[in-house]
Amino acid sequence: KRRPSRFRSLTSILTKQSLDASSSEEGSDVSLKKREKRRNKIAAKLQAAYNGILFTTYANKKNKLILATEKGDLHEIMLLLDIGKESINILRYTTSGQKRTALMVACILGHSEVVEYLLTRPDIDINVCDDEAWTALHFACFHKHIKIVEILLNDSDIGESLNHKESHGKTPLQCITTDDEAGQKVSSMVKKELADRKMRFKGLEFI
């Protein structure tokens, strides 16, 4: 197998440095021990560089569950979760290079059937946040996917996400732009859910 180009480039640079150093020392009284130490140091640098490239390569490998979710392939998603034992709540790299859970990806791309299925999984965590503190509800609201927002709001565990603020201090409701019909509809749905929950909470206070 061919080594990554960056590794070959670094190899040539460090090898040249080694040769230059050796040439400059020809005729001088430099011990073999000192030369061996230099060779070992260069070899260590090469190995560290190569390991770093391999790590980057594997870290950026696209996860099968994320790829299946991006395609909206429900059958493949079921196989991966039931047979492949893929972890459903882990943030993984998407094709665009962002770290998302499968649920977040489905909410972004509007795959409502996938969202419905994922929420039936006993191990799903609907309130997981990405690196910017966005939840699945934030993404669904931002992209104005009416059906998906409705599905999420009907989940009994969505309460934590409703008032959760992302890294810039915005709740899902505040991520909605109401410049079109879809945005107005989604905004109305979230406001209604917030009001209903507030009423239910007040009702419990008087029990």
Short mmCIF file of C-alpha atoms in Angstrom, two decimals:
data_model
loop_
_atom_site.label_atom_id
_atom_site.label_comp_id
_atom_site.label_asym_id
_atom_site.label_seq_id
_atom_site.Cartn_x
_atom_site.Cartn_y
_atom_site.Cartn_z
CA LYS A 1 0.00 0.00 0.00
CA ARG A 2 1.17 3.53 -0.75
CA ARG A 3 1.74 5.71 2.24
CA PRO A 4 -0.13 9.04 2.49
CA SER A 5 1.53 11.83 0.49
CA ARG A 6 2.15 13.94 3.60
CA PHE A 7 4.11 11.03 5.07
CA ARG A 8 6.28 10.70 1.95
CA SER A 9 6.92 14.44 1.97
CA LEU A 10 7.92 14.46 5.63
CA THR A 11 10.09 11.39 5.08
CA SER A 12 12.05 13.14 2.33
CA ILE A 13 12.50 16.29 4.45
CA LEU A 14 13.71 14.47 7.55
CA THR A 15 15.89 12.08 5.52
CA LYS A 16 17.52 15.09 3.82
CA GLN A 17 18.10 16.67 7.23
CA SER A 18 19.73 13.45 8.39
CA LEU A 19 21.97 13.24 5.31
CA ASP A 20 22.95 16.90 5.61
CA ALA A 21 23.83 16.42 9.26
CA SER A 22 25.84 13.29 8.49
CA SER A 23 27.69 15.03 5.63
CA SER A 24 28.60 17.96 7.83
CA GLU A 25 30.02 15.57 10.39
CA GLU A 26 32.16 13.55 7.99
CA GLY A 27 35.73 13.83 9.06
CA SER A 28 34.76 15.04 12.50
CA ASP A 29 35.14 12.97 15.62
CA VAL A 30 31.38 12.33 16.28
CA SER A 31 30.68 9.15 18.18
CA LEU A 32 28.56 6.35 16.73
CA LYS A 33 26.33 6.63 19.76
CA LYS A 34 25.49 10.25 18.91
CA ARG A 35 24.68 9.35 15.30
CA GLU A 36 22.49 6.46 16.42
CA LYS A 37 20.63 8.76 18.77
CA ARG A 38 19.95 11.17 15.89
CA ARG A 39 18.68 8.36 13.65
CA ASN A 40 16.33 7.14 16.40
CA LYS A 41 15.00 10.65 16.92
CA ILE A 42 14.24 11.05 13.21
CA ALA A 43 12.60 7.61 13.10
CA ALA A 44 10.42 8.58 16.07
CA LYS A 45 9.36 11.78 14.29
CA LEU A 46 8.43 9.82 11.18
CA GLN A 47 6.42 7.29 13.14
CA ALA A 48 4.59 10.00 15.09
CA ALA A 49 3.73 11.82 11.87
CA TYR A 50 2.49 8.63 10.24
CA ASN A 51 0.39 7.69 13.29
CA GLY A 52 -1.15 11.17 13.27
CA ILE A 53 -2.14 10.83 9.63
CA LEU A 54 -3.65 7.39 10.22
CA PHE A 55 -5.60 8.72 13.21
CA THR A 56 -6.98 11.59 11.13
CA THR A 57 -7.89 9.20 8.32
CA TYR A 58 -9.82 6.85 10.60
CA ALA A 59 -11.42 9.67 12.61
CA ASN A 60 -12.85 11.15 9.43
CA LYS A 61 -14.25 7.88 8.14
CA LYS A 62 -17.94 8.33 7.64
CA ASN A 63 -20.11 6.33 10.00
CA LYS A 64 -22.52 3.89 8.33
CA LEU A 65 -25.45 4.95 10.49
CA ILE A 66 -24.93 8.61 9.62
CA LEU A 67 -24.61 7.83 5.91
CA ALA A 68 -27.80 5.73 5.98
CA THR A 69 -29.60 8.53 7.81
CA GLU A 70 -28.42 11.12 5.28
CA LYS A 71 -29.92 8.93 2.55
CA GLY A 72 -33.10 8.40 4.56
CA ASP A 73 -32.63 4.64 4.17
CA LEU A 74 -34.87 3.37 6.97
CA HIS A 75 -34.25 -0.31 6.20
CA GLU A 76 -30.47 0.10 6.46
CA ILE A 77 -30.84 2.14 9.65
CA MET A 78 -32.89 -0.66 11.23
CA LEU A 79 -30.26 -3.24 10.26
CA LEU A 80 -27.41 -1.15 11.64
CA LEU A 81 -29.16 -0.57 14.96
CA ASP A 82 -30.62 -4.05 15.43
CA ILE A 83 -27.84 -6.21 14.01
CA GLY A 84 -24.82 -3.92 13.84
CA LYS A 85 -25.44 -2.63 17.37
CA GLU A 86 -24.55 0.93 16.35
CA SER A 87 -24.69 3.44 19.18
CA ILE A 88 -27.54 5.85 18.46
CA ASN A 89 -26.66 8.87 20.62
CA ILE A 90 -23.01 9.43 19.69
CA LEU A 91 -22.00 12.55 17.75
CA ARG A 92 -20.36 11.43 14.51
CA TYR A 93 -19.02 13.22 11.46
CA THR A 94 -21.48 13.86 8.65
CA THR A 95 -20.62 14.19 4.95
CA SER A 96 -20.36 17.96 5.46
CA GLY A 97 -17.86 17.47 8.30
CA GLN A 98 -20.17 18.40 11.19
CA LYS A 99 -20.60 16.19 14.26
CA ARG A 100 -24.24 15.13 14.65
CA THR A 101 -26.31 12.26 15.99
CA ALA A 102 -28.48 10.25 13.60
CA LEU A 103 -31.58 11.97 15.01
CA MET A 104 -30.09 15.41 14.37
CA VAL A 105 -29.23 14.47 10.78
CA ALA A 106 -32.79 13.23 10.14
CA CYS A 107 -34.19 16.46 11.62
CA ILE A 108 -31.93 18.60 9.44
CA LEU A 109 -32.71 16.75 6.21
CA GLY A 110 -36.42 16.34 6.83
CA HIS A 111 -36.58 12.54 7.02
CA SER A 112 -39.74 12.34 9.14
CA GLU A 113 -40.11 8.53 8.92
CA VAL A 114 -36.55 8.12 10.20
CA VAL A 115 -37.27 10.51 13.09
CA GLU A 116 -40.42 8.53 13.97
CA TYR A 117 -38.49 5.27 13.97
CA LEU A 118 -35.52 6.58 15.97
CA LEU A 119 -37.85 7.88 18.68
CA THR A 120 -39.25 4.36 19.14
CA ARG A 121 -35.81 3.10 20.13
CA PRO A 122 -35.54 2.53 23.89
CA ASP A 123 -31.98 3.84 23.94
CA ILE A 124 -32.69 7.13 22.15
CA ASP A 125 -31.90 10.39 23.93
CA ILE A 126 -33.93 13.15 22.27
CA ASN A 127 -32.13 15.87 24.25
CA VAL A 128 -28.53 15.17 23.18
CA CYS A 129 -26.60 18.35 22.26
CA ASP A 130 -23.95 18.84 19.61
CA ASP A 131 -20.74 20.84 20.13
CA GLU A 132 -22.69 24.09 19.74
CA ALA A 133 -25.35 22.93 22.25
CA TRP A 134 -27.98 22.45 19.53
CA THR A 135 -30.56 19.71 20.08
CA ALA A 136 -32.63 17.84 17.51
CA LEU A 137 -35.48 20.26 18.21
CA HIS A 138 -33.24 23.24 17.48
CA PHE A 139 -32.40 21.79 14.06
CA ALA A 140 -35.99 20.84 13.22
CA CYS A 141 -37.19 24.33 14.16
CA PHE A 142 -34.38 26.09 12.32
CA HIS A 143 -35.12 24.14 9.13
CA LYS A 144 -38.90 24.56 9.61
CA HIS A 145 -39.78 20.91 9.14
CA ILE A 146 -43.39 21.02 10.32
CA LYS A 147 -43.97 17.26 10.44
CA ILE A 148 -40.76 16.61 12.34
CA VAL A 149 -41.37 19.38 14.86
CA GLU A 150 -44.80 17.88 15.48
CA ILE A 151 -43.27 14.42 16.02
CA LEU A 152 -40.67 15.78 18.44
CA LEU A 153 -43.19 17.83 20.42
CA ASN A 154 -45.34 14.73 20.89
CA ASP A 155 -42.47 12.91 22.57
CA SER A 156 -42.83 12.78 26.34
CA ASP A 157 -39.11 13.52 26.87
CA ILE A 158 -38.91 16.69 24.79
CA GLY A 159 -39.45 19.05 27.74
CA GLU A 160 -35.75 19.52 28.42
CA SER A 161 -35.11 20.67 24.85
CA LEU A 162 -37.95 23.19 24.72
CA ASN A 163 -36.21 25.76 26.90
CA HIS A 164 -32.65 24.66 26.26
CA LYS A 165 -30.36 27.41 24.99
CA GLU A 166 -27.67 26.73 22.42
CA SER A 167 -24.19 28.29 22.63
CA HIS A 168 -25.45 31.72 21.53
CA GLY A 169 -28.31 31.69 24.02
CA LYS A 170 -31.16 30.77 21.68
CA THR A 171 -33.97 28.35 22.48
CA PRO A 172 -35.51 26.29 19.64
CA LEU A 173 -38.31 28.87 19.37
CA GLN A 174 -35.78 31.66 18.90
CA CYS A 175 -34.08 29.73 16.08
CA ILE A 176 -37.22 29.94 13.92
CA THR A 177 -37.52 32.64 11.27
CA THR A 178 -41.16 33.52 10.63
CA ASP A 179 -40.76 35.08 7.19
CA ASP A 180 -42.78 32.34 5.52
CA GLU A 181 -45.78 30.11 6.18
CA ALA A 182 -43.70 27.16 7.37
CA GLY A 183 -41.84 29.29 9.89
CA GLN A 184 -45.07 30.77 11.21
CA LYS A 185 -46.60 27.32 11.56
CA VAL A 186 -43.60 25.88 13.40
CA SER A 187 -43.40 28.92 15.68
CA SER A 188 -47.10 28.58 16.52
CA MET A 189 -46.68 24.87 17.32
CA VAL A 190 -43.76 25.44 19.70
CA LYS A 191 -45.47 28.38 21.43
CA LYS A 192 -48.59 26.27 21.94
CA GLU A 193 -46.56 23.43 23.43
CA LEU A 194 -44.79 25.83 25.79
CA ALA A 195 -48.11 27.35 26.86
CA ASP A 196 -49.71 23.92 27.37
CA ARG A 197 -46.82 22.75 29.51
CA LYS A 198 -46.97 25.94 31.56
CA MET A 199 -50.69 25.41 32.16
CA ARG A 200 -50.14 21.78 33.12
CA PHE A 201 -47.42 22.82 35.55
CA LYS A 202 -49.68 25.44 37.14
CA GLY A 203 -52.42 22.83 37.41
CA LEU A 204 -50.08 20.50 39.29
CA GLU A 205 -49.26 23.30 41.75
CA PHE A 206 -52.89 23.40 42.88
CA ILE A 207 -53.28 19.65 43.32
#
